[in-house]
Amino acid sequence: MKSINELIKEINELKSELHNKDFLLTWEQSPEELERVLKTAQALKAMRQENIATNVFKNGLGISLFRDNSTRTRFSYASAINMLGLAQQDLDEGKSQIAHGETVRETANMISFCADAIGIRDDMYLGAGNAYMREVGEALDDGVKEGVLPHRPALVNLQCDIDHPTQSMADLAWLEEHFGGLDKLKGKKIAMTWAYSPSYGKPLSVPQGIIGLMTRFGMDVTLAHPEGYDLIPEVVEEARKNAEASGGSFTQVSSMEEAFEDADIVYPKSWAPYQVMGRRTELLRANDHDGLKALEQECLAQNANHKDWHCTEEMMKKTKDGEALYMHCLPADITGVSCKEGEVEESVFEKYRIATYKEASWKPYIIAAMIMNRKYQEPGDVLQQLLDEAEKRVK
């Protein structure tokens, strides 16, 4: 484990333009910028463990907008902004003027007078979530330019239709911790595979986030899913380009067995087919409840044809030495526990349960690190000041 001083030194040596842009897709950031977020998260985590206060803001708001259900990300965001000294204010669209037709430009400015961070989860509408975040960002830029806002809030993607950067970056932080460094990940095989679930409409953003990020660090990324469960084609192409640039590889196969073969890491996770998510978006926008019910039944029947896509002890034996690291964004559909039949066998999940909790524990620090790198051109200097002051978090 590196010391806080070592981490700060390394943060200062990494080139970054993160203070000039929002963190909306991991593949929009350079490898050095991604690494700087990771090291900032590590420094924040180490400071908390050493009881050093990290409230870089003396006041201010962290606004949250969740358009879909959330547990881990919702509480991770709340933890992150509190860690930095901000108070949380959740934007409930049903109780705001948004319900009366208020524009995105107006809303973005009205909620941001004292805001230092805005976190948005918008993953339900294919082709809309990430676009909405960019529209908010443009409105914030305009507000600062015109003197409405005193400064630009950091905008963080807490999951959209394309990517889940706080999740994939937390996953990467856990892999770095587990294997002992980013350099140790080069050549490691990670199997991102579809898995059976008795539910419908799970977003594409987690598997897309994994293939879009892990291919940046020389890993051998294998994507597997049944026929018809495709991801967004542009993201798959991005993964191919990333792998070529990093010296890793990106492979697509048609079975879980083949993907698990000799894998160092497995990530079995259900998602809805790309084409289905497109149809679902059209029905949601049309407020067609009968159409949505019919689509759900159609998709559940389609899922039921692939119950053999199940992470079992037998399947895990195919991995490297039978001991691949199991990963999941949680909550997993655990056979015999949370559902009759699901993504993973109970014995497999239980073996790696603590590991998945440690994986999830990185998310608050990743979110806080993203905010710090957006708000400060030199976050290392800010961390150094906190370290020098060494104010105790708990007296």
GROMACS .gro file of C-alpha atoms in nm:
model
  395
    1MET     CA    1   0.000   0.000   0.000
    2LYS     CA    2   0.146   0.335  -0.106
    3SER     CA    3   0.169   0.620   0.144
    4ILE     CA    4  -0.049   0.927   0.103
    5ASN     CA    5   0.261   1.134   0.020
    6GLU     CA    6   0.357   0.890  -0.255
    7LEU     CA    7   0.007   0.904  -0.401
    8ILE     CA    8   0.004   1.285  -0.396
    9LYS     CA    9   0.341   1.293  -0.574
   10GLU     CA   10   0.210   1.060  -0.844
   11ILE     CA   11  -0.113   1.262  -0.881
   12ASN     CA   12   0.093   1.576  -0.939
   13GLU     CA   13   0.297   1.403  -1.211
   14LEU     CA   14  -0.006   1.296  -1.417
   15LYS     CA   15  -0.123   1.527  -1.696
   16SER     CA   16  -0.494   1.605  -1.687
   17GLU     CA   17  -0.762   1.828  -1.835
   18LEU     CA   18  -1.033   1.691  -1.608
   19HIS     CA   19  -1.084   2.037  -1.455
   20ASN     CA   20  -1.214   2.148  -1.795
   21LYS     CA   21  -1.460   1.866  -1.868
   22ASP     CA   22  -1.727   1.649  -1.712
   23PHE     CA   23  -1.676   1.279  -1.647
   24LEU     CA   24  -1.955   1.135  -1.863
   25LEU     CA   25  -1.785   0.845  -2.047
   26THR     CA   26  -1.463   0.674  -1.941
   27TRP     CA   27  -1.338   0.646  -2.299
   28GLU     CA   28  -1.347   1.026  -2.329
   29GLN     CA   29  -1.070   1.048  -2.068
   30SER     CA   30  -0.702   0.978  -2.128
   31PRO     CA   31  -0.531   0.686  -1.948
   32GLU     CA   32  -0.343   0.940  -1.733
   33GLU     CA   33  -0.669   1.111  -1.637
   34LEU     CA   34  -0.825   0.778  -1.543
   35GLU     CA   35  -0.519   0.692  -1.337
   36ARG     CA   36  -0.532   1.031  -1.163
   37VAL     CA   37  -0.891   0.967  -1.054
   38LEU     CA   38  -0.787   0.627  -0.921
   39LYS     CA   39  -0.495   0.772  -0.724
   40THR     CA   40  -0.708   1.056  -0.588
   41ALA     CA   41  -0.961   0.796  -0.470
   42GLN     CA   42  -0.683   0.595  -0.306
   43ALA     CA   43  -0.552   0.905  -0.128
   44LEU     CA   44  -0.899   0.997   0.000
   45LYS     CA   45  -0.955   0.642   0.123
   46ALA     CA   46  -0.617   0.636   0.299
   47MET     CA   47  -0.683   0.973   0.464
   48ARG     CA   48  -1.018   0.854   0.596
   49GLN     CA   49  -0.854   0.541   0.733
   50GLU     CA   50  -0.602   0.764   0.912
   51ASN     CA   51  -0.884   0.982   1.052
   52ILE     CA   52  -0.782   1.289   0.850
   53ALA     CA   53  -1.068   1.522   0.752
   54THR     CA   54  -1.121   1.561   0.377
   55ASN     CA   55  -1.384   1.838   0.370
   56VAL     CA   56  -1.230   2.054   0.097
   57PHE     CA   57  -1.553   2.259   0.090
   58LYS     CA   58  -1.667   2.450   0.399
   59ASN     CA   59  -2.022   2.466   0.261
   60GLY     CA   60  -2.215   2.416  -0.060
   61LEU     CA   61  -2.456   2.169  -0.215
   62GLY     CA   62  -2.424   1.841  -0.395
   63ILE     CA   63  -2.738   1.802  -0.608
   64SER     CA   64  -2.860   1.453  -0.697
   65LEU     CA   65  -3.111   1.354  -0.964
   66PHE     CA   66  -3.205   0.986  -0.980
   67ARG     CA   67  -3.446   0.891  -1.254
   68ASP     CA   68  -3.416   0.521  -1.169
   69ASN     CA   69  -3.398   0.315  -0.852
   70SER     CA   70  -3.063   0.298  -0.675
   71THR     CA   71  -2.910   0.185  -0.347
   72ARG     CA   72  -2.529   0.164  -0.379
   73THR     CA   73  -2.485   0.458  -0.616
   74ARG     CA   74  -2.734   0.678  -0.431
   75PHE     CA   75  -2.560   0.627  -0.096
   76SER     CA   76  -2.215   0.635  -0.253
   77TYR     CA   77  -2.289   0.978  -0.400
   78ALA     CA   78  -2.423   1.100  -0.065
   79SER     CA   79  -2.110   0.964   0.106
   80ALA     CA   80  -1.882   1.125  -0.153
   81ILE     CA   81  -2.021   1.476  -0.129
   82ASN     CA   82  -2.038   1.456   0.251
   83MET     CA   83  -1.676   1.339   0.253
   84LEU     CA   84  -1.585   1.660   0.067
   85GLY     CA   85  -1.794   1.885   0.294
   86LEU     CA   86  -2.108   1.934   0.086
   87ALA     CA   87  -2.471   1.897   0.188
   88GLN     CA   88  -2.697   1.684  -0.031
   89GLN     CA   89  -3.016   1.807  -0.195
   90ASP     CA   90  -3.212   1.559  -0.400
   91LEU     CA   91  -3.399   1.698  -0.699
   92ASP     CA   92  -3.745   1.540  -0.698
   93GLU     CA   93  -3.879   1.617  -1.044
   94GLY     CA   94  -4.236   1.545  -0.934
   95LYS     CA   95  -4.213   1.822  -0.674
   96SER     CA   96  -4.031   2.073  -0.894
   97GLN     CA   97  -4.136   2.303  -1.178
   98ILE     CA   98  -3.995   2.045  -1.420
   99ALA     CA   99  -4.338   1.883  -1.399
  100HIS     CA  100  -4.482   2.211  -1.529
  101GLY     CA  101  -4.257   2.230  -1.833
  102GLU     CA  102  -3.948   2.407  -1.697
  103THR     CA  103  -3.662   2.380  -1.950
  104VAL     CA  104  -3.337   2.194  -1.887
  105ARG     CA  105  -3.145   2.521  -1.927
  106GLU     CA  106  -3.354   2.688  -1.658
  107THR     CA  107  -3.353   2.395  -1.417
  108ALA     CA  108  -2.975   2.347  -1.445
  109ASN     CA  109  -2.912   2.710  -1.352
  110MET     CA  110  -3.178   2.739  -1.081
  111ILE     CA  111  -3.047   2.439  -0.883
  112SER     CA  112  -2.682   2.545  -0.915
  113PHE     CA  113  -2.653   2.881  -0.738
  114CYS     CA  114  -2.465   2.724  -0.444
  115ALA     CA  115  -2.393   2.383  -0.595
  116ASP     CA  116  -2.043   2.240  -0.635
  117ALA     CA  117  -2.152   1.904  -0.774
  118ILE     CA  118  -2.444   1.756  -0.964
  119GLY     CA  119  -2.485   1.380  -0.994
  120ILE     CA  120  -2.735   1.240  -1.244
  121ARG     CA  121  -2.865   0.887  -1.300
  122ASP     CA  122  -3.066   0.863  -1.620
  123ASP     CA  123  -3.049   0.514  -1.770
  124MET     CA  124  -3.406   0.427  -1.867
  125TYR     CA  125  -3.426   0.581  -2.214
  126LEU     CA  126  -3.185   0.455  -2.478
  127GLY     CA  127  -3.038   0.752  -2.663
  128ALA     CA  128  -3.151   1.002  -2.400
  129GLY     CA  129  -2.965   0.975  -2.068
  130ASN     CA  130  -2.616   1.075  -2.175
  131ALA     CA  131  -2.759   1.336  -2.411
  132TYR     CA  132  -2.955   1.489  -2.120
  133MET     CA  133  -2.639   1.511  -1.909
  134ARG     CA  134  -2.460   1.695  -2.188
  135GLU     CA  135  -2.751   1.935  -2.219
  136VAL     CA  136  -2.727   2.007  -1.846
  137GLY     CA  137  -2.351   2.062  -1.884
  138GLU     CA  138  -2.401   2.309  -2.168
  139ALA     CA  139  -2.659   2.499  -1.961
  140LEU     CA  140  -2.414   2.519  -1.670
  141ASP     CA  141  -2.139   2.648  -1.901
  142ASP     CA  142  -2.376   2.916  -2.026
  143GLY     CA  143  -2.474   3.010  -1.670
  144VAL     CA  144  -2.110   3.064  -1.574
  145LYS     CA  145  -2.036   3.254  -1.896
  146GLU     CA  146  -2.329   3.491  -1.843
  147GLY     CA  147  -2.248   3.552  -1.475
  148VAL     CA  148  -2.554   3.372  -1.340
  149LEU     CA  149  -2.344   3.112  -1.161
  150PRO     CA  150  -2.028   3.204  -0.965
  151HIS     CA  151  -1.852   2.883  -1.068
  152ARG     CA  152  -1.908   2.564  -1.265
  153PRO     CA  153  -2.045   2.267  -1.066
  154ALA     CA  154  -1.887   1.929  -1.135
  155LEU     CA  155  -2.126   1.707  -1.331
  156VAL     CA  156  -2.094   1.334  -1.262
  157ASN     CA  157  -2.259   1.053  -1.458
  158LEU     CA  158  -2.408   0.821  -1.196
  159GLN     CA  159  -2.529   0.589  -1.475
  160CYS     CA  160  -2.673   0.659  -1.815
  161ASP     CA  161  -2.790   0.461  -2.115
  162ILE     CA  162  -2.433   0.428  -2.248
  163ASP     CA  163  -2.192   0.400  -1.955
  164HIS     CA  164  -2.177   0.362  -1.577
  165PRO     CA  165  -1.839   0.527  -1.513
  166THR     CA  166  -1.856   0.541  -1.133
  167GLN     CA  167  -1.924   0.165  -1.130
  168SER     CA  168  -1.659   0.064  -1.383
  169MET     CA  169  -1.399   0.291  -1.221
  170ALA     CA  170  -1.481   0.140  -0.880
  171ASP     CA  171  -1.443  -0.203  -1.042
  172LEU     CA  172  -1.105  -0.099  -1.181
  173ALA     CA  173  -0.995   0.033  -0.840
  174TRP     CA  174  -1.090  -0.302  -0.686
  175LEU     CA  175  -0.897  -0.493  -0.954
  176GLU     CA  176  -0.594  -0.271  -0.894
  177GLU     CA  177  -0.618  -0.343  -0.520
  178HIS     CA  178  -0.681  -0.715  -0.563
  179PHE     CA  179  -0.402  -0.781  -0.813
  180GLY     CA  180  -0.154  -0.532  -0.667
  181GLY     CA  181  -0.136  -0.258  -0.931
  182LEU     CA  182  -0.262  -0.138  -1.267
  183ASP     CA  183   0.047  -0.284  -1.435
  184LYS     CA  184  -0.053  -0.627  -1.301
  185LEU     CA  185  -0.377  -0.617  -1.501
  186LYS     CA  186  -0.207  -0.626  -1.840
  187GLY     CA  187  -0.274  -0.964  -1.999
  188LYS     CA  188  -0.537  -1.062  -1.742
  189LYS     CA  189  -0.849  -1.213  -1.898
  190ILE     CA  190  -1.182  -1.069  -1.786
  191ALA     CA  191  -1.503  -1.236  -1.906
  192MET     CA  192  -1.796  -0.995  -1.928
  193THR     CA  193  -2.087  -1.229  -1.987
  194TRP     CA  194  -2.464  -1.211  -1.998
  195ALA     CA  195  -2.635  -1.422  -1.731
  196TYR     CA  196  -2.995  -1.534  -1.692
  197SER     CA  197  -3.227  -1.320  -1.482
  198PRO     CA  198  -3.601  -1.350  -1.416
  199SER     CA  199  -3.632  -0.973  -1.456
  200TYR     CA  200  -3.653  -0.748  -1.758
  201GLY     CA  201  -3.507  -0.418  -1.877
  202LYS     CA  202  -3.169  -0.416  -1.702
  203PRO     CA  203  -2.955  -0.136  -1.854
  204LEU     CA  204  -2.669  -0.197  -2.096
  205SER     CA  205  -2.441   0.049  -1.920
  206VAL     CA  206  -2.257  -0.193  -1.688
  207PRO     CA  207  -2.134  -0.437  -1.954
  208GLN     CA  208  -2.063  -0.144  -2.186
  209GLY     CA  209  -1.874   0.031  -1.908
  210ILE     CA  210  -1.663  -0.277  -1.843
  211ILE     CA  211  -1.564  -0.343  -2.204
  212GLY     CA  212  -1.509   0.029  -2.261
  213LEU     CA  213  -1.277   0.072  -1.961
  214MET     CA  214  -1.089  -0.255  -1.909
  215THR     CA  215  -0.970  -0.250  -2.270
  216ARG     CA  216  -0.782   0.072  -2.184
  217PHE     CA  217  -0.535  -0.111  -1.960
  218GLY     CA  218  -0.407  -0.397  -2.173
  219MET     CA  219  -0.650  -0.655  -2.042
  220ASP     CA  220  -0.783  -0.941  -2.254
  221VAL     CA  221  -1.154  -0.865  -2.252
  222THR     CA  222  -1.402  -1.127  -2.366
  223LEU     CA  223  -1.768  -1.042  -2.421
  224ALA     CA  224  -2.024  -1.320  -2.433
  225HIS     CA  225  -2.401  -1.317  -2.471
  226PRO     CA  226  -2.676  -1.521  -2.638
  227GLU     CA  227  -2.777  -1.431  -2.990
  228GLY     CA  228  -2.988  -1.116  -2.988
  229TYR     CA  229  -2.849  -0.967  -2.666
  230ASP     CA  230  -2.621  -0.723  -2.843
  231LEU     CA  231  -2.480  -0.406  -2.689
  232ILE     CA  232  -2.472  -0.065  -2.859
  233PRO     CA  233  -2.256  -0.124  -3.172
  234GLU     CA  234  -2.060   0.201  -3.131
  235VAL     CA  235  -1.951   0.099  -2.779
  236VAL     CA  236  -1.838  -0.244  -2.899
  237GLU     CA  237  -1.633  -0.073  -3.170
  238GLU     CA  238  -1.485   0.161  -2.908
  239ALA     CA  239  -1.376  -0.142  -2.704
  240ARG     CA  240  -1.201  -0.286  -3.009
  241LYS     CA  241  -1.012   0.038  -3.070
  242ASN     CA  242  -0.920   0.067  -2.701
  243ALA     CA  243  -0.777  -0.285  -2.693
  244GLU     CA  244  -0.568  -0.224  -3.002
  245ALA     CA  245  -0.429   0.099  -2.855
  246SER     CA  246  -0.346  -0.054  -2.515
  247GLY     CA  247  -0.191  -0.378  -2.640
  248GLY     CA  248  -0.473  -0.587  -2.496
  249SER     CA  249  -0.743  -0.775  -2.682
  250PHE     CA  250  -1.118  -0.771  -2.727
  251THR     CA  251  -1.296  -1.092  -2.825
  252GLN     CA  252  -1.662  -1.181  -2.867
  253VAL     CA  253  -1.782  -1.539  -2.816
  254SER     CA  254  -2.124  -1.701  -2.809
  255SER     CA  255  -2.116  -1.904  -2.487
  256MET     CA  256  -2.045  -1.851  -2.119
  257GLU     CA  257  -1.832  -2.167  -2.118
  258GLU     CA  258  -1.596  -2.029  -2.379
  259ALA     CA  259  -1.575  -1.691  -2.208
  260PHE     CA  260  -1.497  -1.847  -1.869
  261GLU     CA  261  -1.221  -2.068  -2.012
  262ASP     CA  262  -0.893  -1.972  -1.837
  263ALA     CA  263  -1.039  -1.637  -1.723
  264ASP     CA  264  -0.875  -1.448  -1.435
  265ILE     CA  265  -1.192  -1.248  -1.367
  266VAL     CA  266  -1.558  -1.319  -1.445
  267TYR     CA  267  -1.844  -1.069  -1.448
  268PRO     CA  268  -2.173  -1.255  -1.519
  269LYS     CA  269  -2.449  -0.995  -1.540
  270SER     CA  270  -2.790  -0.978  -1.705
  271TRP     CA  271  -2.889  -0.702  -1.945
  272ALA     CA  272  -3.168  -0.634  -2.190
  273PRO     CA  273  -3.099  -0.661  -2.565
  274TYR     CA  274  -3.002  -0.336  -2.737
  275GLN     CA  275  -3.297  -0.360  -2.978
  276VAL     CA  276  -3.537  -0.426  -2.690
  277MET     CA  277  -3.415  -0.120  -2.502
  278GLY     CA  278  -3.487   0.084  -2.814
  279ARG     CA  279  -3.844  -0.049  -2.832
  280ARG     CA  280  -3.886   0.004  -2.457
  281THR     CA  281  -3.782   0.368  -2.494
  282GLU     CA  282  -4.044   0.426  -2.763
  283LEU     CA  283  -4.315   0.268  -2.547
  284LEU     CA  284  -4.212   0.462  -2.236
  285ARG     CA  285  -4.223   0.790  -2.425
  286ALA     CA  286  -4.564   0.702  -2.568
  287ASN     CA  287  -4.684   0.610  -2.218
  288ASP     CA  288  -4.802   0.281  -2.368
  289HIS     CA  289  -4.853   0.068  -2.056
  290ASP     CA  290  -5.012  -0.222  -2.244
  291GLY     CA  291  -4.726  -0.224  -2.492
  292LEU     CA  292  -4.471  -0.225  -2.209
  293LYS     CA  293  -4.645  -0.519  -2.040
  294ALA     CA  294  -4.646  -0.713  -2.366
  295LEU     CA  295  -4.278  -0.637  -2.427
  296GLU     CA  296  -4.190  -0.745  -2.074
  297GLN     CA  297  -4.362  -1.082  -2.120
  298GLU     CA  298  -4.193  -1.129  -2.455
  299CYS     CA  299  -3.851  -1.054  -2.305
  300LEU     CA  300  -3.901  -1.274  -2.000
  301ALA     CA  301  -3.991  -1.561  -2.231
  302GLN     CA  302  -3.680  -1.489  -2.436
  303ASN     CA  303  -3.464  -1.483  -2.121
  304ALA     CA  304  -3.608  -1.818  -2.011
  305ASN     CA  305  -3.455  -1.979  -2.320
  306HIS     CA  306  -3.109  -1.911  -2.177
  307LYS     CA  307  -3.122  -2.038  -1.820
  308ASP     CA  308  -2.799  -2.228  -1.887
  309TRP     CA  309  -2.617  -1.893  -1.877
  310HIS     CA  310  -2.572  -1.948  -1.504
  311CYS     CA  311  -2.255  -1.886  -1.299
  312THR     CA  312  -2.219  -2.217  -1.114
  313GLU     CA  313  -1.936  -2.394  -0.932
  314GLU     CA  314  -1.902  -2.617  -1.239
  315MET     CA  315  -1.872  -2.312  -1.463
  316MET     CA  316  -1.613  -2.155  -1.233
  317LYS     CA  317  -1.395  -2.466  -1.267
  318LYS     CA  318  -1.329  -2.361  -1.627
  319THR     CA  319  -1.154  -2.044  -1.510
  320LYS     CA  320  -0.782  -2.009  -1.442
  321ASP     CA  321  -0.697  -2.269  -1.176
  322GLY     CA  322  -1.070  -2.273  -1.101
  323GLU     CA  323  -1.022  -1.960  -0.891
  324ALA     CA  324  -1.117  -1.659  -1.106
  325LEU     CA  325  -1.228  -1.348  -0.921
  326TYR     CA  326  -1.607  -1.314  -0.939
  327MET     CA  327  -1.736  -0.959  -0.978
  328HIS     CA  328  -2.080  -0.800  -0.982
  329CYS     CA  329  -2.220  -0.446  -0.957
  330LEU     CA  330  -2.488  -0.574  -0.714
  331PRO     CA  331  -2.756  -0.666  -0.640
  332ALA     CA  332  -2.695  -1.004  -0.801
  333ASP     CA  333  -2.984  -1.237  -0.882
  334ILE     CA  334  -2.881  -1.529  -0.661
  335THR     CA  335  -3.043  -1.864  -0.733
  336GLY     CA  336  -3.239  -1.988  -0.434
  337VAL     CA  337  -3.186  -1.665  -0.239
  338SER     CA  338  -3.318  -1.357  -0.418
  339CYS     CA  339  -3.495  -1.555  -0.690
  340LYS     CA  340  -3.578  -1.913  -0.788
  341GLU     CA  341  -3.329  -1.911  -1.077
  342GLY     CA  342  -3.083  -1.631  -1.147
  343GLU     CA  343  -2.741  -1.512  -1.253
  344VAL     CA  344  -2.527  -1.693  -0.997
  345GLU     CA  345  -2.538  -2.001  -0.778
  346GLU     CA  346  -2.563  -1.928  -0.406
  347SER     CA  347  -2.238  -2.108  -0.319
  348VAL     CA  348  -2.041  -1.909  -0.578
  349PHE     CA  349  -2.181  -1.576  -0.464
  350GLU     CA  350  -2.123  -1.658  -0.099
  351LYS     CA  351  -1.759  -1.746  -0.168
  352TYR     CA  352  -1.703  -1.403  -0.321
  353ARG     CA  353  -1.959  -1.203  -0.124
  354ILE     CA  354  -1.702  -1.006   0.078
  355ALA     CA  355  -1.501  -0.944  -0.237
  356THR     CA  356  -1.806  -0.788  -0.407
  357TYR     CA  357  -1.864  -0.571  -0.101
  358LYS     CA  358  -1.503  -0.449  -0.121
  359GLU     CA  359  -1.557  -0.385  -0.492
  360ALA     CA  360  -1.861  -0.169  -0.410
  361SER     CA  361  -1.679   0.013  -0.129
  362TRP     CA  362  -1.460   0.199  -0.379
  363LYS     CA  363  -1.752   0.389  -0.535
  364PRO     CA  364  -1.779   0.678  -0.280
  365TYR     CA  365  -1.407   0.749  -0.317
  366ILE     CA  366  -1.424   0.731  -0.697
  367ILE     CA  367  -1.714   0.978  -0.706
  368ALA     CA  368  -1.537   1.214  -0.465
  369ALA     CA  369  -1.220   1.187  -0.676
  370MET     CA  370  -1.413   1.274  -0.993
  371ILE     CA  371  -1.556   1.582  -0.825
  372MET     CA  372  -1.216   1.693  -0.692
  373ASN     CA  373  -1.050   1.655  -1.031
  374ARG     CA  374  -1.327   1.862  -1.192
  375LYS     CA  375  -1.321   2.136  -0.929
  376TYR     CA  376  -0.945   2.164  -0.882
  377GLN     CA  377  -0.679   2.184  -1.151
  378GLU     CA  378  -0.425   2.050  -0.902
  379PRO     CA  379  -0.608   1.818  -0.660
  380GLY     CA  380  -0.275   1.690  -0.533
  381ASP     CA  381  -0.201   2.032  -0.383
  382VAL     CA  382  -0.540   2.033  -0.210
  383LEU     CA  383  -0.477   1.685  -0.069
  384GLN     CA  384  -0.132   1.794   0.048
  385GLN     CA  385  -0.284   2.087   0.236
  386LEU     CA  386  -0.531   1.854   0.407
  387LEU     CA  387  -0.248   1.620   0.496
  388ASP     CA  388  -0.035   1.903   0.637
  389GLU     CA  389  -0.322   2.032   0.848
  390ALA     CA  390  -0.409   1.675   0.956
  391GLU     CA  391  -0.737   1.785   1.112
  392LYS     CA  392  -0.898   1.488   1.280
  393ARG     CA  393  -1.226   1.376   1.124
  394VAL     CA  394  -1.337   1.223   1.455
  395LYS     CA  395  -1.210   1.417   1.756
   0.00000   0.00000   0.00000
